[in-house]
mmCIF file of C-alpha atoms in Angstrom:
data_model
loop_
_atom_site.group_PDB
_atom_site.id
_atom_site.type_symbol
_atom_site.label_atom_id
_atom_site.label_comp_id
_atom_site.label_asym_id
_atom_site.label_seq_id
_atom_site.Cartn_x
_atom_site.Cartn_y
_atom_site.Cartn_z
ATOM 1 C CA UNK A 1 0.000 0.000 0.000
ATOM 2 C CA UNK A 2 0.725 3.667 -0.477
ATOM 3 C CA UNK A 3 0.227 5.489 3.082
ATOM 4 C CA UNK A 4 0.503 9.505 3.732
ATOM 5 C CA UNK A 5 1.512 10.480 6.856
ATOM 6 C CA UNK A 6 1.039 14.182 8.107
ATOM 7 C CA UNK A 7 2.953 14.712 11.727
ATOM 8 C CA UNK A 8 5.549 12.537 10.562
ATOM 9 C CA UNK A 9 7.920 14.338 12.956
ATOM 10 C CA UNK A 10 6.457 13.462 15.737
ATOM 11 C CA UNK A 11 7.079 10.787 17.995
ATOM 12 C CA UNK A 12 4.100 8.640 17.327
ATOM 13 C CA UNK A 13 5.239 9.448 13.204
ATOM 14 C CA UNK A 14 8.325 7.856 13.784
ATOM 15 C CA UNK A 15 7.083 4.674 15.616
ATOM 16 C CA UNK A 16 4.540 4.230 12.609
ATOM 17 C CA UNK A 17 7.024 4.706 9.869
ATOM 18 C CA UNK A 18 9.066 2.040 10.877
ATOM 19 C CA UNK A 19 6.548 -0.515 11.437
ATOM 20 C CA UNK A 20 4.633 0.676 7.894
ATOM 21 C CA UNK A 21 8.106 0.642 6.460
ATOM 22 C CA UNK A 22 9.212 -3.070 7.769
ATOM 23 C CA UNK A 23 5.552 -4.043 6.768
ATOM 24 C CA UNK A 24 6.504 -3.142 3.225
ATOM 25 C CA UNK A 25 4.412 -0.197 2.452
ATOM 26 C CA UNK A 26 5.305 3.000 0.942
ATOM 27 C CA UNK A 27 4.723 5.972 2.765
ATOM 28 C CA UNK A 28 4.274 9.778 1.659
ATOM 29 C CA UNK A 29 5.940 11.734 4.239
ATOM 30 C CA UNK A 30 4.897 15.600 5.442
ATOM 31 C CA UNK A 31 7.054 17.907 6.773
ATOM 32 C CA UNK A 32 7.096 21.467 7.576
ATOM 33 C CA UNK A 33 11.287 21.125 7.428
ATOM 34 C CA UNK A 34 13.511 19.198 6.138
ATOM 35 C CA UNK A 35 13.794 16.069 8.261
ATOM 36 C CA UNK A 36 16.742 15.491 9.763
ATOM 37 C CA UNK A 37 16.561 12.153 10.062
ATOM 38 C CA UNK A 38 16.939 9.378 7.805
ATOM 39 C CA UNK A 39 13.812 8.280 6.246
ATOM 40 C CA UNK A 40 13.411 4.579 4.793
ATOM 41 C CA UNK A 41 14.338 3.846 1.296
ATOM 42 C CA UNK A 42 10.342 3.241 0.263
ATOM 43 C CA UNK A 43 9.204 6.480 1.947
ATOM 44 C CA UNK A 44 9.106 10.165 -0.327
ATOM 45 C CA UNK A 45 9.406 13.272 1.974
ATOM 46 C CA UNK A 46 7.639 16.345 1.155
ATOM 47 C CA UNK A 47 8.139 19.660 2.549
ATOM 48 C CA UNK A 48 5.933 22.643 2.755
ATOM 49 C CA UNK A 49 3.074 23.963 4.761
ATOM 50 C CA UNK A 50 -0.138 22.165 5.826
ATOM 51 C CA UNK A 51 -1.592 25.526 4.677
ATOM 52 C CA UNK A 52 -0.475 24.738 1.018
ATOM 53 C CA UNK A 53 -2.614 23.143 -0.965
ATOM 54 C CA UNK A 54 -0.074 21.908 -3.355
ATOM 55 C CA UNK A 55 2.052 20.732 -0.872
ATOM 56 C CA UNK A 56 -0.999 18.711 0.932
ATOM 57 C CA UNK A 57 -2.013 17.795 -2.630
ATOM 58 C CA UNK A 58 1.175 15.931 -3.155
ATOM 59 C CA UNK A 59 1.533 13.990 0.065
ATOM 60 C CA UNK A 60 -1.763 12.456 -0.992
ATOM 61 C CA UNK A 61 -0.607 11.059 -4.438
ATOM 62 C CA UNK A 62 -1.683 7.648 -5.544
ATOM 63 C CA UNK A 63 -2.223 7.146 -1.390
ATOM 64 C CA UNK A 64 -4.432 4.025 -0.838
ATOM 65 C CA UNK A 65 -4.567 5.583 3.170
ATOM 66 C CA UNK A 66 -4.361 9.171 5.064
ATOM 67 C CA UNK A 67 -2.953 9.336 8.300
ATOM 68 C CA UNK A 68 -3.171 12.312 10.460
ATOM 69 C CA UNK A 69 -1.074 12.227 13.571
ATOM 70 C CA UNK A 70 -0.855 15.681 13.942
ATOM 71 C CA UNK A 71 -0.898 18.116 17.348
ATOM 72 C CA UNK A 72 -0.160 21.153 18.999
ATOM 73 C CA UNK A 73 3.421 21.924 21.247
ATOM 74 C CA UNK A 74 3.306 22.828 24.675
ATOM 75 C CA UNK A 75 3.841 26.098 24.097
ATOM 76 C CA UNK A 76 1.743 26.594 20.727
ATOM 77 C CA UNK A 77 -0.437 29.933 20.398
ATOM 78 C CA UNK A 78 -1.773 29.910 16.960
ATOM 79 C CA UNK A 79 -4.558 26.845 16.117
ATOM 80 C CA UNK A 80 -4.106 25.452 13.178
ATOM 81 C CA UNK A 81 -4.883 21.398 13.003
ATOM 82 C CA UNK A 82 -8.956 21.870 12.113
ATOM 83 C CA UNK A 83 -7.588 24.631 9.050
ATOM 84 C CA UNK A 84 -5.112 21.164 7.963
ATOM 85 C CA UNK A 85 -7.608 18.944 8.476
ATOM 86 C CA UNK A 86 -10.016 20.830 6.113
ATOM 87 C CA UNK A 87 -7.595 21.164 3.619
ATOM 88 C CA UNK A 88 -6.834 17.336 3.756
ATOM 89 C CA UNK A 89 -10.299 16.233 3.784
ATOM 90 C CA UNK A 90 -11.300 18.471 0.690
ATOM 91 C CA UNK A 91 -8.161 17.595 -1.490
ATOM 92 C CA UNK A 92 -9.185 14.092 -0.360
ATOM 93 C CA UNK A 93 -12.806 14.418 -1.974
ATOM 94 C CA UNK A 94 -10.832 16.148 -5.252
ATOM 95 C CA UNK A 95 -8.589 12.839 -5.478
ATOM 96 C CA UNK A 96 -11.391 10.723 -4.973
ATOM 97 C CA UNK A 97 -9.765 8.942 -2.076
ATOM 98 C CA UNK A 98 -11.710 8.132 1.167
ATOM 99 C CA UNK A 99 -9.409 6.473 3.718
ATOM 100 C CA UNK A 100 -8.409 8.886 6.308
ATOM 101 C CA UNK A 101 -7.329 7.781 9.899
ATOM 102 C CA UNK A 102 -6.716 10.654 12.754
ATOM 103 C CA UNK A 103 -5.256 10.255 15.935
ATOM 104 C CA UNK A 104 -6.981 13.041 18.473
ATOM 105 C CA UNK A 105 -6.987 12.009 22.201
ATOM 106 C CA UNK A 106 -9.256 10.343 24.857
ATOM 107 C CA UNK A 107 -10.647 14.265 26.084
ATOM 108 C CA UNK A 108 -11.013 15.720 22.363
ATOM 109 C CA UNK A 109 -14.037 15.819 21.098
ATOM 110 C CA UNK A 110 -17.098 13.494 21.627
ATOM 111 C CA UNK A 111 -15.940 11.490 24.925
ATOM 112 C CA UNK A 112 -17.763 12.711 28.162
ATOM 113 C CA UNK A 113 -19.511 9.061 27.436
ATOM 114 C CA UNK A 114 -16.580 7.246 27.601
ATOM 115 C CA UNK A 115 -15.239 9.319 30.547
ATOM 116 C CA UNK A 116 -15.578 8.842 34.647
ATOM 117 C CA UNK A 117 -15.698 11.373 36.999
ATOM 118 C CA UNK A 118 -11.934 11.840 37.579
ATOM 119 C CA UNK A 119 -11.341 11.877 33.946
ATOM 120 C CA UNK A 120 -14.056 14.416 33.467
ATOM 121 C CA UNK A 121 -12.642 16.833 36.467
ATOM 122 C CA UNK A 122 -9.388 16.038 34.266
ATOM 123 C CA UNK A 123 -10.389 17.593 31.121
ATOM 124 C CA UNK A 124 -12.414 20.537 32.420
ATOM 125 C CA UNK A 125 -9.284 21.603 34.339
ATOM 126 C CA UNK A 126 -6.765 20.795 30.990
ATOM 127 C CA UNK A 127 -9.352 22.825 28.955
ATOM 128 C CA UNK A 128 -9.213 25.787 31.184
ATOM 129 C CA UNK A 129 -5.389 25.675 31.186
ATOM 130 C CA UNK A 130 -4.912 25.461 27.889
ATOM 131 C CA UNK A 131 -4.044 28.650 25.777
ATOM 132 C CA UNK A 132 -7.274 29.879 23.942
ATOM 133 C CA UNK A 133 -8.064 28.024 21.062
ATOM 134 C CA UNK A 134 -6.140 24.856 21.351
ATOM 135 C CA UNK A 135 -8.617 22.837 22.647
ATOM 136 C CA UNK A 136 -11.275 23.901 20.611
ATOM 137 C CA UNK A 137 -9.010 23.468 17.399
ATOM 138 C CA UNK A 138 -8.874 19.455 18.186
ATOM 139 C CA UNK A 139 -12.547 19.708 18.508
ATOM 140 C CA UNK A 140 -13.187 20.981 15.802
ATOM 141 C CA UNK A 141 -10.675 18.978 13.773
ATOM 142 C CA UNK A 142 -13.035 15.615 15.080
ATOM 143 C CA UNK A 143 -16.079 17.420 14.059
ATOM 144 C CA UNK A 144 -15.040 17.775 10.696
ATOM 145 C CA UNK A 145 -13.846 14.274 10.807
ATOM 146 C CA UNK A 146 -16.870 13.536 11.541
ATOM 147 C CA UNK A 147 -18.991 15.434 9.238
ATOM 148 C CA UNK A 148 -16.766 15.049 6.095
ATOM 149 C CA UNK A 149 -19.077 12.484 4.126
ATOM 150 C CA UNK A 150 -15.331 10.397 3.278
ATOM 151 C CA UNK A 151 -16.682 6.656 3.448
ATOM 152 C CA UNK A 152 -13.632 5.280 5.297
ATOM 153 C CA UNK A 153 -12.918 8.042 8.218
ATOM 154 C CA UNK A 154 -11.669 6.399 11.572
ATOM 155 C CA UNK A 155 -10.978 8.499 14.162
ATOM 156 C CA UNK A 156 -8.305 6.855 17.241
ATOM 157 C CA UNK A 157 -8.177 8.242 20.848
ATOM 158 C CA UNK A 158 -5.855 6.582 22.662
ATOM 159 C CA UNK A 159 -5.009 7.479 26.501
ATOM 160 C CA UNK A 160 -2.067 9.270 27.754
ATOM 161 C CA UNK A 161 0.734 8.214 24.915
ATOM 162 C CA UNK A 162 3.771 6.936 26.426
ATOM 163 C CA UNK A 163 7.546 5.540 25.280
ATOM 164 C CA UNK A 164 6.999 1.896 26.591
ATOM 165 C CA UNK A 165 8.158 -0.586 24.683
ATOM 166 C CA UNK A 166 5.062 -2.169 22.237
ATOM 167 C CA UNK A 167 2.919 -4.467 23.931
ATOM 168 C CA UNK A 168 0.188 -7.169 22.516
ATOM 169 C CA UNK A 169 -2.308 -6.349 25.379
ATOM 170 C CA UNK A 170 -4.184 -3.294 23.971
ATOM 171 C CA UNK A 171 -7.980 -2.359 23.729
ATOM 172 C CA UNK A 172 -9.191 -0.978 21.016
ATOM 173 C CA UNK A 173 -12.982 -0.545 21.219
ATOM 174 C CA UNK A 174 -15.526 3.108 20.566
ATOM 175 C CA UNK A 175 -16.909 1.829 23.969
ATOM 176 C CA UNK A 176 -13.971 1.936 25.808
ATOM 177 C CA UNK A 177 -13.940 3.592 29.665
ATOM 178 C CA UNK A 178 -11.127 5.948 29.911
ATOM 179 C CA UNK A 179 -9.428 7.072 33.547
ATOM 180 C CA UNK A 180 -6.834 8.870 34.367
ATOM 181 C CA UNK A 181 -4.805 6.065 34.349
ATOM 182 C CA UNK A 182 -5.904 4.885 30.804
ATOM 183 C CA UNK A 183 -2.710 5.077 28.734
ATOM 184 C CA UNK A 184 -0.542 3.291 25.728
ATOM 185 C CA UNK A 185 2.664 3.262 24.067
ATOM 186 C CA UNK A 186 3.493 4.959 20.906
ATOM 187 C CA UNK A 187 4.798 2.056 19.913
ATOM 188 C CA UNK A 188 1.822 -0.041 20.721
ATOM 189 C CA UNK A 189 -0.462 2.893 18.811
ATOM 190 C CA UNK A 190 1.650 2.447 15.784
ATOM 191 C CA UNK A 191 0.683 -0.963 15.415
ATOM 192 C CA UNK A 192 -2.776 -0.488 15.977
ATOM 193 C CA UNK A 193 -2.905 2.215 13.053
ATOM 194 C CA UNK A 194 -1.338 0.084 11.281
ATOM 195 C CA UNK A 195 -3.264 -2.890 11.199
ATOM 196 C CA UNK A 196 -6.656 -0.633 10.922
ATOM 197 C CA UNK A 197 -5.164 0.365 7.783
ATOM 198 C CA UNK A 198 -4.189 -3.182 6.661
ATOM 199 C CA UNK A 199 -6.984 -4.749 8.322
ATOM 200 C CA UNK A 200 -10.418 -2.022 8.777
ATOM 201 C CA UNK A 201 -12.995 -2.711 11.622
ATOM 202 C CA UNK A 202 -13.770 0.960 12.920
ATOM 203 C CA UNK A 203 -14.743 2.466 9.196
ATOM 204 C CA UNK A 204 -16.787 5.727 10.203
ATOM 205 C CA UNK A 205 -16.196 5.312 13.673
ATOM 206 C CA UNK A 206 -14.436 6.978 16.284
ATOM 207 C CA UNK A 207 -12.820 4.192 18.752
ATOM 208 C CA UNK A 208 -10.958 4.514 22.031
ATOM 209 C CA UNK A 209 -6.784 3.021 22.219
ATOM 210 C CA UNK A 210 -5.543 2.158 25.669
ATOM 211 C CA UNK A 211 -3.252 -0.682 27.087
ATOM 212 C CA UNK A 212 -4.660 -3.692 29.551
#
């Protein structure tokens, strides 16, 4: 398969390009930089801005899959994953490609369901520390997710991402409780993504990632 990845800097990026990679797929790489780091020899980087529609046009060649790990840093001020994520989903339509999978987080979005008590008195305080806007971009990235008519959108939340080593003892599941304790490697996320890729169950669904 052809995959796109946009947030392949990140941490969780890297953890899914070498398992897509050793799997055998090809992968269309987005940066905002050059990468500094090696990439695999079946992977194509492309630089530019997620503003760009050329640049997100290209990522997106002859993909059979979209994957959008993308997020904000800790000290981010200007919102700009839900502006991406519309820019993504329409070139999408344009390309007549449907497969998109985006990686939010267990307090983004639609969750107060899937949330106790303690994880609810978690995200109302994380909301109100957050720098205006930032919160409300992810949600808004989900709701378009949501709403973008693309037959094969998945949206993952996993739990508190961590560096752990990969682990086979993972729920995945859009019923899934999530606590404060709920959490799962990046490594172990990779895999998952992966094999929803390879493998889809959660095909217009929005499902919940954390480790047993």
């Amino acid at each position: 398969m052809i995959i796109a990845v946009y947030g392949a800097s990140s941490r969780l990026g890297h953890q899914f390009i070498g398992v897509a990679a050793a799997a055998g797929h090809a992968l269309r790489l987005h940066y905002r930089a050059k990468p500094a780091e090696q990439v695999p020899e079946n992977a194509t980087v492309i630089v530019g801005s997620l503003a760009d529609p050329t640049a997100v046009r290209e990522v997106l060649r002859g993909a059979d899959a979209a994957l959008m790990l993308l997020g904000h840093k800790q000290d981010a001020r200007v919102p700009y994953i839900a502006a991406a994520t519309k820019l993504v989903v329409s070139t999408m339509k344009t390309l007549d490609q449907s497969r998109l999978l985006v990686v939010t987080g267990a307090m983004v979005g639609e969750s107060a369901g899937n949330m106790g008590l303690t994880m609810k008195l978690k995200n109302l305080f994380a909301r109100r520390s957050a720098h205006d806007g930032m919160m409300e971009d992810r949600d808004e990235q989900e709701r378009l997710i949501r709403a973008s008519q693309l037959e094969g959108w998945t949206v993952v939340k996993p739990g508190t991402l961590t560096d752990t080593p990969a682990t086979d003892h993972v729920q995945v599941d859009r019923t899934l409780s999530m606590g404060v304790g709920s959490q799962v490697s990046r490594a172990t996320l990779a895999r998952v993504l992966l094999q929803e890729i390879e493998q889809p169950r959660f095909m217009q669904q929005a499902v919940y990632v954390a480790e047993r």
